[in-house]
Coordinates of C-alpha atoms in Angstrom, one line a residue:
X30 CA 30.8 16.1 38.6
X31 CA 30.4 18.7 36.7
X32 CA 29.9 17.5 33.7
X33 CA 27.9 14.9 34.6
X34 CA 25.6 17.4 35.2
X35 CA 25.8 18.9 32.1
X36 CA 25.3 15.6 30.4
X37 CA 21.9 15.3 32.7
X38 CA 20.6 18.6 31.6
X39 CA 21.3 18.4 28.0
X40 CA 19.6 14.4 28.6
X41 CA 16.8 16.3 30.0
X42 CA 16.3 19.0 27.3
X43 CA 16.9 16.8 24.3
X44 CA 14.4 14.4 25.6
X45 CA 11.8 16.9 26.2
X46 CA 12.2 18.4 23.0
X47 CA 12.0 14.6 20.9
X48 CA 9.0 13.5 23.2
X49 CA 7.0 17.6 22.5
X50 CA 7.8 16.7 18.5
X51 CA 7.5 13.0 18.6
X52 CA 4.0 13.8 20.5
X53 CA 2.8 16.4 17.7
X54 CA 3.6 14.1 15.3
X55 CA 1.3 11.7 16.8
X56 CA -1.7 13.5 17.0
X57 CA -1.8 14.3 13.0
X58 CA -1.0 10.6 12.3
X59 CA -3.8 9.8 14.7
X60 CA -6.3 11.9 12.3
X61 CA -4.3 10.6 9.3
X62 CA -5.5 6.7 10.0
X63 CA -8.9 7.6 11.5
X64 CA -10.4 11.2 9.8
X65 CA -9.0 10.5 6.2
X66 CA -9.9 7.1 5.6
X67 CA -14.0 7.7 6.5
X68 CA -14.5 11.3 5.8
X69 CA -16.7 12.1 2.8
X70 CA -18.6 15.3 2.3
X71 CA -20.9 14.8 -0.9
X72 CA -20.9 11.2 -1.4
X73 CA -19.1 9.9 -4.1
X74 CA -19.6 13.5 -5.9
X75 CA -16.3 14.9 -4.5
X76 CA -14.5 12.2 -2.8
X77 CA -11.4 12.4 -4.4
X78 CA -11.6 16.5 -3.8
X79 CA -12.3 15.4 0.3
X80 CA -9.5 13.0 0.5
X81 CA -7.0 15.1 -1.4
X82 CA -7.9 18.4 0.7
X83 CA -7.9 16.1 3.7
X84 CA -4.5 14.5 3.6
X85 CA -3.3 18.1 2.7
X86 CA -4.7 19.9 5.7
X87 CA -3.0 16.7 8.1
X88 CA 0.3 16.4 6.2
X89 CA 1.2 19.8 5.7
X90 CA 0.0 21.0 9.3
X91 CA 2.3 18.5 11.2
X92 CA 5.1 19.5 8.9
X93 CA 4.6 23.3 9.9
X94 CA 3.5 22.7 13.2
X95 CA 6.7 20.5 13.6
X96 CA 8.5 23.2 11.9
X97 CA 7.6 26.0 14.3
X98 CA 8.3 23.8 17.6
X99 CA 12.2 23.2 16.4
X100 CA 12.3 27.0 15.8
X101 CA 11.1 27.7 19.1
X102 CA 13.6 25.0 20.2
X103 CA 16.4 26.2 18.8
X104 CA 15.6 29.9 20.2
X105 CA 15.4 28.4 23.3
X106 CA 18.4 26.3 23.5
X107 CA 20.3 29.3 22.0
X108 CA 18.8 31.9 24.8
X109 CA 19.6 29.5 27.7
X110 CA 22.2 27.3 27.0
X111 CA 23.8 29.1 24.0
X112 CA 22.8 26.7 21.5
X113 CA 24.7 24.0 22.8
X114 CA 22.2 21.4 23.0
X115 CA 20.5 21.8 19.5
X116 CA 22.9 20.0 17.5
X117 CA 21.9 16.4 19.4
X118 CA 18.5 17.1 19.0
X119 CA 18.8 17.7 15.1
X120 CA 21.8 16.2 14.1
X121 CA 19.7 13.6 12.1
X122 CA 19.4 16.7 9.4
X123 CA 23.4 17.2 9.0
X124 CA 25.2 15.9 6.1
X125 CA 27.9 13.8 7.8
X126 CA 25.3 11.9 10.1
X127 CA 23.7 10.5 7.4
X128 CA 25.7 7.8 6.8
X129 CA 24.4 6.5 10.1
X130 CA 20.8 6.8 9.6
X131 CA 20.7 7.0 5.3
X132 CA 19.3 4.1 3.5
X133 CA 19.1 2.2 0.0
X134 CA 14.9 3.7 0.3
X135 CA 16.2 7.2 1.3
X136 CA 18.6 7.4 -1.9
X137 CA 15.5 6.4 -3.8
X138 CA 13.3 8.6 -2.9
X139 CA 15.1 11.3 -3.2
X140 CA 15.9 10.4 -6.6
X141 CA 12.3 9.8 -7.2
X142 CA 11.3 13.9 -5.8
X143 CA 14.1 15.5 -7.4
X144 CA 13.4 14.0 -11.2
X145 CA 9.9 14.7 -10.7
X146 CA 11.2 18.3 -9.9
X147 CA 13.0 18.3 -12.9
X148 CA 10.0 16.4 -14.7
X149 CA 8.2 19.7 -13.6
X150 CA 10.0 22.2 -14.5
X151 CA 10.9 20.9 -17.9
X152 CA 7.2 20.2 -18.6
X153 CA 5.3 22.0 -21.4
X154 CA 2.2 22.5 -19.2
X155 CA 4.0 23.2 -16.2
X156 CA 1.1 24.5 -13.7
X157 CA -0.8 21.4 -14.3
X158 CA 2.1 18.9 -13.7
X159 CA 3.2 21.1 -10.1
X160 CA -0.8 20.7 -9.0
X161 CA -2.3 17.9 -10.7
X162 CA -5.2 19.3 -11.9
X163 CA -5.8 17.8 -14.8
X164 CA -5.8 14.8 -13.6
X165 CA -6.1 13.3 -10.1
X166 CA -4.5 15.9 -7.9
X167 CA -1.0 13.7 -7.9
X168 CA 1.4 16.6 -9.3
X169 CA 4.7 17.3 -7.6
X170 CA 3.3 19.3 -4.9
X171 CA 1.7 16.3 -3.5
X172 CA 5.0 14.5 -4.4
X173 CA 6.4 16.6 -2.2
X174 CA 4.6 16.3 0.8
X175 CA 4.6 12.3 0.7
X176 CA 8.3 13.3 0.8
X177 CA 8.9 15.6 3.5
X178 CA 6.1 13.6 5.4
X179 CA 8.3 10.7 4.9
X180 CA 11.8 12.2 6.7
X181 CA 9.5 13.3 9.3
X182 CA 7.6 10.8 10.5
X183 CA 10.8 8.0 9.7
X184 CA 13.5 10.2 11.6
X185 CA 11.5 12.3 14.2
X186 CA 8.6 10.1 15.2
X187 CA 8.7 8.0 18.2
X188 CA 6.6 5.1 16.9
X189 CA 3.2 4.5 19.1
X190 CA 2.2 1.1 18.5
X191 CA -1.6 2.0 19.0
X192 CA -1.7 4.5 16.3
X193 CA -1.0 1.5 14.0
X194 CA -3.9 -0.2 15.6
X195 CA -6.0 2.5 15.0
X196 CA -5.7 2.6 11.2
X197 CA -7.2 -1.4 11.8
X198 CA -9.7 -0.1 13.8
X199 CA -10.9 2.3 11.1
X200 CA -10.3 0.0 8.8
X201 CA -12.8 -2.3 10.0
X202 CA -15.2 0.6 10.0
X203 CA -14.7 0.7 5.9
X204 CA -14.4 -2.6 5.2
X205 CA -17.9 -3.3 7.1
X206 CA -19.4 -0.5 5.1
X207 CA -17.8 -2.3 2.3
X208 CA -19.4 -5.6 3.5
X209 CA -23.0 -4.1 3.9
X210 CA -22.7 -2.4 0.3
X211 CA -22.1 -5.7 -1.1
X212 CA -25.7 -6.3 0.0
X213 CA -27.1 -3.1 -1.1
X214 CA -27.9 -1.4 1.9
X215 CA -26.3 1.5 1.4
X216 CA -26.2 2.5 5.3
X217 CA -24.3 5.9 4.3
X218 CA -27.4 7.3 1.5
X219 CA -24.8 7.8 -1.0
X220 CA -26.7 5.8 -4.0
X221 CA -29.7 8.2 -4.2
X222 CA -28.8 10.1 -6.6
X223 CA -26.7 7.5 -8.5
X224 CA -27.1 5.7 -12.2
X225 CA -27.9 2.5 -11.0
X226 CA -25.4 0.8 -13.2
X227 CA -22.7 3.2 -11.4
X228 CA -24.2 1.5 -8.0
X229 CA -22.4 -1.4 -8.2
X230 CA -18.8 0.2 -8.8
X231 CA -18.8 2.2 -6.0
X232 CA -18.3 1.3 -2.4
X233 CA -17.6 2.6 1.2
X234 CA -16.1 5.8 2.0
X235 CA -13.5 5.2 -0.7
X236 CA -15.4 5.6 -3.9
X237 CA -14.6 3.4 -7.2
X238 CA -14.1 -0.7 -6.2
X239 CA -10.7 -0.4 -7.4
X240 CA -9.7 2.2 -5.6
X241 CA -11.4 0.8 -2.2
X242 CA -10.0 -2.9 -2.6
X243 CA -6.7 -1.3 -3.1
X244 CA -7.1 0.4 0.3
X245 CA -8.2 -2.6 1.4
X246 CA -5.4 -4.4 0.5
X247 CA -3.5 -2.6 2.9
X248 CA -5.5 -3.0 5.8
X249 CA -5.0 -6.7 4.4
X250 CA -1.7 -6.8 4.6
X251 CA -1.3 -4.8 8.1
X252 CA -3.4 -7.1 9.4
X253 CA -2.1 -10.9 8.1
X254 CA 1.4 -9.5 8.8
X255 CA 0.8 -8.5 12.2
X256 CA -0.9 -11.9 12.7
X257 CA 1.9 -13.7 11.2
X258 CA 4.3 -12.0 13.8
X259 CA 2.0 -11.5 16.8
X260 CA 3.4 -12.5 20.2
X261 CA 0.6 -12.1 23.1
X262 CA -3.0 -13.9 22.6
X263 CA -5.1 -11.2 22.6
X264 CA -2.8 -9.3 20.1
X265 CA -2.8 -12.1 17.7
X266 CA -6.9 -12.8 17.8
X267 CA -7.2 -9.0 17.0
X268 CA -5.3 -9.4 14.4
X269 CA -6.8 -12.4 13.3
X270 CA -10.3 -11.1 13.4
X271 CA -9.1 -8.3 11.6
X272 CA -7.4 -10.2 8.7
X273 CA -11.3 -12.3 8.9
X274 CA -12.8 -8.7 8.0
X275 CA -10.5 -7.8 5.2
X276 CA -10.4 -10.7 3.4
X277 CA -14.2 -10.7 3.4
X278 CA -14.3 -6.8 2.2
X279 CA -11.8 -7.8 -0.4
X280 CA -13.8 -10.4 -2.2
X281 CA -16.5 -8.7 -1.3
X282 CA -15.2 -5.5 -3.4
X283 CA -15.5 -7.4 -6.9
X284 CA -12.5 -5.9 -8.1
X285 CA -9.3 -7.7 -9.9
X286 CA -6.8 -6.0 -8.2
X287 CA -7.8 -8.2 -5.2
X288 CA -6.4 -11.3 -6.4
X289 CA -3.2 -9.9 -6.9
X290 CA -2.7 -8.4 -3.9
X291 CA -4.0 -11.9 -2.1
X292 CA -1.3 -13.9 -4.2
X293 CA 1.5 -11.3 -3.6
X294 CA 0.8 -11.6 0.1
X295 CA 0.0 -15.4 0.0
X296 CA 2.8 -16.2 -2.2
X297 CA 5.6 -14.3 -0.2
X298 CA 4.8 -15.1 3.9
X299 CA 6.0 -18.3 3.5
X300 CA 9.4 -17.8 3.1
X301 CA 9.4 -15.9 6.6
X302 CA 6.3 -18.0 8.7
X303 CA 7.8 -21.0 7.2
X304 CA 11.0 -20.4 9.4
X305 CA 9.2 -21.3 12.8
X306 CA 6.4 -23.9 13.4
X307 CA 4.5 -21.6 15.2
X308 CA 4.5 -19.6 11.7
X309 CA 3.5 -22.9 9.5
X310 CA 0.8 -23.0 11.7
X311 CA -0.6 -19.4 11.6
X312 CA -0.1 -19.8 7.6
X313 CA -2.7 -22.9 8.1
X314 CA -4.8 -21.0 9.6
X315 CA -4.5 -17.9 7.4
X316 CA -5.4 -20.2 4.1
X317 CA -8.2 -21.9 5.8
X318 CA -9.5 -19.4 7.0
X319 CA -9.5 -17.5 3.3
X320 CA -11.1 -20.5 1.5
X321 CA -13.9 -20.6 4.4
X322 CA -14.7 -17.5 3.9
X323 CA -15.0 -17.5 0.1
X324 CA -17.2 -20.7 1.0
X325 CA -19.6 -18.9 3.0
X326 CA -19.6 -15.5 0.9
X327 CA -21.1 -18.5 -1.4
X328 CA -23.1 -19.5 0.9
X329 CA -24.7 -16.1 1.2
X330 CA -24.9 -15.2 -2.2
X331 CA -27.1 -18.3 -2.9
X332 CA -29.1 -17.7 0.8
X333 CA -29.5 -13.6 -0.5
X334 CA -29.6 -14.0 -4.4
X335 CA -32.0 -11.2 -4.3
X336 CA -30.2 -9.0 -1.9
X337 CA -26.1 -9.5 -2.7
X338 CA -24.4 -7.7 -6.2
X339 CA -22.6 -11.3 -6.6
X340 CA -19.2 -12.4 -7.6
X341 CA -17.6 -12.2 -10.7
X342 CA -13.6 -12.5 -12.0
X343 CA -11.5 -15.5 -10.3
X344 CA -13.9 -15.0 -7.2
X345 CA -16.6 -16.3 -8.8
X346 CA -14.7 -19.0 -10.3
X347 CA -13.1 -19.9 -7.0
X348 CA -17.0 -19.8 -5.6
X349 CA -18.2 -21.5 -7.8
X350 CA -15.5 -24.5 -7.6
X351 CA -17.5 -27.8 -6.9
X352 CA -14.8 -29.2 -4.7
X353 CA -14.7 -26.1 -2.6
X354 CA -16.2 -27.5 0.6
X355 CA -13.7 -31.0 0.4
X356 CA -10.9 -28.2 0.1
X357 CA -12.0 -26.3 2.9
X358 CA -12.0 -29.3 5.3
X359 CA -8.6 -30.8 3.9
X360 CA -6.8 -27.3 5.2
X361 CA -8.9 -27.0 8.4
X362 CA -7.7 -31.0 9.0
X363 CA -4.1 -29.8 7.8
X364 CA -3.8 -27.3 10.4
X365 CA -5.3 -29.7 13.7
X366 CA -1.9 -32.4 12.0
X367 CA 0.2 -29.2 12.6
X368 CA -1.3 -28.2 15.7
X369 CA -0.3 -31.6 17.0
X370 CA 3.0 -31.6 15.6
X371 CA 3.5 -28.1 17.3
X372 CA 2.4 -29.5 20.8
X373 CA 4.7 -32.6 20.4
X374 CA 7.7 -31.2 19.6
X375 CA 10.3 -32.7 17.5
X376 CA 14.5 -32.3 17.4
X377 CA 14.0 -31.9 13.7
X378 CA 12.2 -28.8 13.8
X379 CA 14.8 -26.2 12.3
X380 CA 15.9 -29.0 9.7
X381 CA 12.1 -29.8 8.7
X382 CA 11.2 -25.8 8.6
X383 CA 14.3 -25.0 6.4
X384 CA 13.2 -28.3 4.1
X385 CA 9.6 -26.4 3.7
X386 CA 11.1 -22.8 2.9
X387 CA 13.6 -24.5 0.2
X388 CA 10.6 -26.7 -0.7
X389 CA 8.4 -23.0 -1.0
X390 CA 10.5 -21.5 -2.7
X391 CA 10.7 -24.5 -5.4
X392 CA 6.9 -24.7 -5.8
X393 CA 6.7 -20.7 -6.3
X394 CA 9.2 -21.0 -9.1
X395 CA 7.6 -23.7 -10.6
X396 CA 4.0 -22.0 -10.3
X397 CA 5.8 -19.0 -12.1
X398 CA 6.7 -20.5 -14.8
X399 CA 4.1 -22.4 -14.9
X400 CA 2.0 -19.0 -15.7
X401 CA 4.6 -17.5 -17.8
X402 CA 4.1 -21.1 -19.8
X403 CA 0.4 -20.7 -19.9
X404 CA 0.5 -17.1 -21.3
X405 CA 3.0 -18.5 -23.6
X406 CA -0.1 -20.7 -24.8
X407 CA -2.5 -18.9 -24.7
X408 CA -1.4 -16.0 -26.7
X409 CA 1.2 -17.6 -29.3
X410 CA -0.2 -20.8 -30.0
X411 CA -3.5 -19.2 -29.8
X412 CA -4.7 -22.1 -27.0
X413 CA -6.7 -19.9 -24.6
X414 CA -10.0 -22.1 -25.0
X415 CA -8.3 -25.1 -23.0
X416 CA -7.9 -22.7 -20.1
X417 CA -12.0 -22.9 -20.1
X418 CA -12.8 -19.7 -17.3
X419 CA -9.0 -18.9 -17.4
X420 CA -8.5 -17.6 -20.9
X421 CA -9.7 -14.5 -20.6
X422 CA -6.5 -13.5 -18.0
X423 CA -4.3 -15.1 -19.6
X424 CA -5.2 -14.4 -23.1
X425 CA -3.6 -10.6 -24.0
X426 CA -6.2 -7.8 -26.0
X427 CA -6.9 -4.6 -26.0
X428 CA -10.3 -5.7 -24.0
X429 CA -8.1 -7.4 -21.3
X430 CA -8.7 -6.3 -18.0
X431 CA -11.9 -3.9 -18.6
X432 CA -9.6 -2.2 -21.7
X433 CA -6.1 -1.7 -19.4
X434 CA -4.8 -3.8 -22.3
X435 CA -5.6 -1.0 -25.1
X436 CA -4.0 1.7 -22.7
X437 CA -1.1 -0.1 -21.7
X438 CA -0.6 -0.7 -25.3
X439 CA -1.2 2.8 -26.5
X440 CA 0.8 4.2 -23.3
X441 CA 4.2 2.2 -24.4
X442 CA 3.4 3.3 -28.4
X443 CA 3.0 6.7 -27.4
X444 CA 6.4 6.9 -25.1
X445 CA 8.2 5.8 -28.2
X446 CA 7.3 8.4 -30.0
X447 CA 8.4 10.7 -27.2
X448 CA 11.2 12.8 -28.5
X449 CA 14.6 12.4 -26.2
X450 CA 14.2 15.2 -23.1
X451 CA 10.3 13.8 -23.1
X452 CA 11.2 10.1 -22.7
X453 CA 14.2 10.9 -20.2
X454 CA 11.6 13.2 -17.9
X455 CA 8.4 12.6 -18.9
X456 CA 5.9 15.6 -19.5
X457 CA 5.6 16.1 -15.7
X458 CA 3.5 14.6 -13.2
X459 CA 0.4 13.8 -13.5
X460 CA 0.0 14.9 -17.4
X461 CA -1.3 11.7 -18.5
X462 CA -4.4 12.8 -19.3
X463 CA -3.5 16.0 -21.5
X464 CA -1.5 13.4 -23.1
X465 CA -4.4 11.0 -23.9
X466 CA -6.6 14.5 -24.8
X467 CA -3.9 15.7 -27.4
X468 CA -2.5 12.0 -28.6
X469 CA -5.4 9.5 -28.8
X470 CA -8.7 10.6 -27.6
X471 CA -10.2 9.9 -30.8
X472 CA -8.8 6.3 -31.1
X473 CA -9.4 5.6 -27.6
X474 CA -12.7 6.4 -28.0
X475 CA -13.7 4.4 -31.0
X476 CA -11.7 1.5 -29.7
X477 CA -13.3 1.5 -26.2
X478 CA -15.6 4.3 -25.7
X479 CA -14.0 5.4 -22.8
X480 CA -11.8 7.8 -21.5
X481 CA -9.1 7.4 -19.6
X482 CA -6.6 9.8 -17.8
X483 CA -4.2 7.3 -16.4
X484 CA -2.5 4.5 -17.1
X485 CA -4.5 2.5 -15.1
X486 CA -0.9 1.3 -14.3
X487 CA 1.4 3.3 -11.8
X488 CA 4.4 2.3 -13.2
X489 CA 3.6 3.0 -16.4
X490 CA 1.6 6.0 -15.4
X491 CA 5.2 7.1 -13.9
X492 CA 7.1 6.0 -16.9
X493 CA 5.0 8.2 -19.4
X494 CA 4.6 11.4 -16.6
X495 CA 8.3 11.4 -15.0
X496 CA 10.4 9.5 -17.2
X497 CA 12.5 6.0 -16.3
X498 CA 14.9 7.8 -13.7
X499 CA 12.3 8.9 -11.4
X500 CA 10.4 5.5 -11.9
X501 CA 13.3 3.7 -11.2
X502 CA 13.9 6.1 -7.8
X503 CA 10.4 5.2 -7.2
X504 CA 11.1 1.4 -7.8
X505 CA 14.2 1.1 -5.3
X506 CA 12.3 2.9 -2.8
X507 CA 9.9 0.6 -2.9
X508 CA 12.0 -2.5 -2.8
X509 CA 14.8 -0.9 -0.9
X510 CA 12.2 -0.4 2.2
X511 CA 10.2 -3.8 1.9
X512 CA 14.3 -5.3 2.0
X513 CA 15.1 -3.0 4.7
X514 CA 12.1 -4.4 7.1
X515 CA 12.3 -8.3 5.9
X516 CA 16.4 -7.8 7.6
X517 CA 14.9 -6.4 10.8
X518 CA 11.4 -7.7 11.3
X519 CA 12.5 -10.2 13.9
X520 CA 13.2 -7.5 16.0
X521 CA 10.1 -5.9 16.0
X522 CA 6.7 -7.6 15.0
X523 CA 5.2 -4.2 13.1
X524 CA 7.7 -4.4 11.0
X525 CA 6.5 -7.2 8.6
X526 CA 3.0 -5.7 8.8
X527 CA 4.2 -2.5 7.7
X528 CA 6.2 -4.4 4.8
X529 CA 3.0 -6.4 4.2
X530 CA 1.1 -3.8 3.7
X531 CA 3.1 -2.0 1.3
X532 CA 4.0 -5.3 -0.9
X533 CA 0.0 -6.0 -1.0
X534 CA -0.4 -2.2 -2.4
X535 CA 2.8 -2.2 -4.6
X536 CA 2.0 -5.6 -6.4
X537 CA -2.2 -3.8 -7.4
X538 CA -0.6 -0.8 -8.5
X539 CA 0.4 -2.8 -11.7
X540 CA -3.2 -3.0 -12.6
X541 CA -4.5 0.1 -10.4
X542 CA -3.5 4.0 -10.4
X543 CA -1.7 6.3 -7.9
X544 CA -4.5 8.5 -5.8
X545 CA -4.6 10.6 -3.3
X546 CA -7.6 8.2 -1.9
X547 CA -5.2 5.4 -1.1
X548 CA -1.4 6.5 -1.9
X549 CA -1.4 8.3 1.4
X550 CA -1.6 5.3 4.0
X551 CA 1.0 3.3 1.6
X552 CA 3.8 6.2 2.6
X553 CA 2.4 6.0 6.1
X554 CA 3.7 2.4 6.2
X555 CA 6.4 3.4 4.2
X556 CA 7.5 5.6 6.9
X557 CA 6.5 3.7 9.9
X558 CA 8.5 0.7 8.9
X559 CA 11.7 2.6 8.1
X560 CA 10.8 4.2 11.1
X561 CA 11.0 1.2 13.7
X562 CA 14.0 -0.1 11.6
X563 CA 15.7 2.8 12.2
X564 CA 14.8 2.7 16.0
X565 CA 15.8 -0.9 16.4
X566 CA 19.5 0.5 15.0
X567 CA 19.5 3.3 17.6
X568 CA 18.7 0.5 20.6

């Protein structure tokens, strides 16, 4: 009897304890996926500065915050039960639990922190590679918190489904700015005091188009995930609507990066909504749904010539495509034949569904190297012009992709020339532009006439600032989480949108850069979906 009271009480004070931190927790991931996306202070002038500051202020207050309740905890415990109790309420942090809780993303990440550290310290301008100054405020300090933010939230937070729908809710918010931007409205003021041939490159309360449809992508991905895996009605028309908004705002944004999140997110959901008919069907819907929309942003721009910025890149192309309308009636007629075929039934359904995934997964591979044979073309045998509209992505220059191709080039001739400590560690985070300054301004100038301070790549940008070790961390983490969630998303429907959302942000990176504008909500999801994962386990 006894001790079943005992078990009660330390029930009772370990649960209080989890819910008081769990609750904390909440309330600065609350401000994280509502203040920090649509704050702004001066515009555009100092929205990086906001953002950075912002995410700062939320991240490092929960830690502390968090940090000071498990003190008092811990006092408590000690003062009234002798400190028995403690150990179940933070045995997450000791050594031989981890084995239960550890992960293939928890190894990387740590890898990825402590070779930055060492990236750091080894670093000939060590102040600016701990802060980031010199270039976008990404040093190791703000390495850091993404870590420790990470454990946190992952081990400690007691996932509340409606926070996650509150980053869509404010998400919608930006991508309708977005939206009315794209028709020059400017319903924030910020274009006043603008260049007007900046105007067009700068959107929202993000900032540069890149930047925003990066962010974008997320919200993208969140929401065509959560569709994909939905349950109740109203749920899944949220979502729907939601995934409606973002691709709009995403072809809306005129930026490259767009397509390749799109075809990341378009090419992989297959192999999981392909499994069930219910999920062939909601893919219907998704890619009708995408080609109507890109009919009627056509629509529009012809309706509001005068008004829009217009389309350019592959979205102009895809626009502008003749057949565009027949196309958008064969998938809306696609989906009613699988909308029948769902309501009827059929013993066959599992063999039929595996046929499609093996089938998918064919037609990917084929489309693959279909591209890797058309680049093969274009560059080597010097056939771009039969690829009419095509030719300038799949033809390689210096000019290719607004000049990434010269600083991509230049990035990989500079590392090797690195000398053996450098190309093992980098020259510490966030040092890419001191290395362009000092290296190759004056070429890059002459041979662009512009200046940039990252690789416009983040892998590259981490090969050349941390070195391969901590880009390889970096990697695994990335692809050790995004594993970890497809394994366990049938148990829990967030859990492919939070791995949607991170492959739609992982797969731009290879054209975009790591900021503090964006980077933040990609180790929210990071965290969140390791998070449920990890929760599943425990129930």
């Amino acid at each position: 009897m006894a001790k079943t009271e005992n078990r009660r009480v330390e029930d009772s004070f370990v649960t209080t304890c989890s819910s008081i931190i769990s609750g904390t927790i909440t309330f600065f991931l609350f401000m994280l996926v509502t203040v920090f996306p649509l704050i702004y202070h001066r515009g555009y002038a100092d929205i990086l500065e906001t953002k950075y500051w912002t995410y700062c202020v939320i991240a490092i207050g929960m830690a502390v915050i968090v940090g000071i309740l498990a003190l008092i905890m811990l006092l408590v415990d000690k003062k009234e039960n002798s400190g028995i109790y403690s150990g179940e309420l933070f045995s997450a942090l000791k050594p031989r639990n981890w084995k239960k809780t550890f992960t293939l993303a928890d190894a990387g990440v740590i890898a990825f922190w402590a070779f930055a550290g060492i990236s750091t310290l080894q670093s000939e301008w060590l102040y600016e590679a701990f802060w980031g100054n010199e270039g976008r405020y990404s040093g190791f300090f703000l390495i850091t918190i993404y870590v420790v933010f990470y454990f946190i939230v992952s081990r400690y937070w007691n996932v509340k489904t409606w926070i996650l729908e509150a980053f869509l809710a404010s998400g919608m918010i930006l991508c309708l700015i977005g939206i009315t931007d794209y028709f020059q409205l400017d319903v924030l003021n910020f274009r006043g005091n603008m260049r007007p041939e900046q105007s067009a490159i700068f959107t929202s309360t993000i900032g540069n188009i890149n930047t925003y449809t990066a962010y974008v992508a997320i919200v993208m991905g969140v929401a065509a995930g959560g569709f994909a895996a939905a349950k109740g009605r109203l749920q899944t028309i949220w979502y729907y609507v939601c995934m409606t908004v973002a691709f709009c705002a995403i072809i809306m944004g005129c930026s490259d990066n767009a397509y390749l999140a799109l075809g990341a997110m378009f090419a992989f959901l297959p192999f999981i909504m392909f499994s069930t008919k219910k999920g062939i069907l909601r893919y219907g819907i998704m890619a009708a749904t995408f080609a109507t929309v890109i009919q009627c942003i056509d629509w529009m721009n012809q309706a509001f010539a005068d008004m829009v910025i217009g389309l350019d890149s592959l979205f102009g192309i895809l626009a502008g495509f003749s057949g565009l309308p027949v196309a958008v009636c064969g998938l809306w007629l696609i989906v009613a034949a699988v909308y029948i075929w769902c309501r009827r039934g059929t013993e066959q359904e599992e063999r039929i569904c595996g046929y499609l995934v093996k089938t998918w997964g064919i037609m990917t591979a084929a489309a693959v190297l279909a591209v890797i044979g058309m680049v093969f073309d274009a560059n080597f045998n010097e056939n771009g012009a039969r690829y009419g509209a095509l030719e300038k992505y799949l033809v390689f220059s210096d000019s290719w992709g607004t000049d990434r191709g010269y600083i991509w080039r230049k990035s990989i001739e500079v590392y090797q020339d690195f000398p053996i400590l450098h190309k093992l560690f980098g020259y510490g985070p966030d040092t890419f532009g001191i290395l362009a300054t000092r290296g190759f301004m004056g070429d890059m100038l002459e041979k662009t006439g512009l200046v940039f301070d990252t690789a416009h790549n983040e892998y590259i940008q981490y090969l050349l600032t941390i070195g391969p070790i901590a880009l390889l961390g970096y990697l695994v983490f990335l692809v050790g989480s995004c594993r970890t969630m497809v394994k366990a998303y049938r148990k829990n429907p967030y859990i492919l949108a939070c791995m949607t959302g991170v492959l739609c942000y992982g797969v731009q990176a290879i054209v975009n850069l790591n900021l503090p504008i964006v980077t933040p909500m990609l180790w929210f999801w990071l965290s969140v979906g390791i998070g449920l994962v990890r929760r599943n386990r425990e129930c």
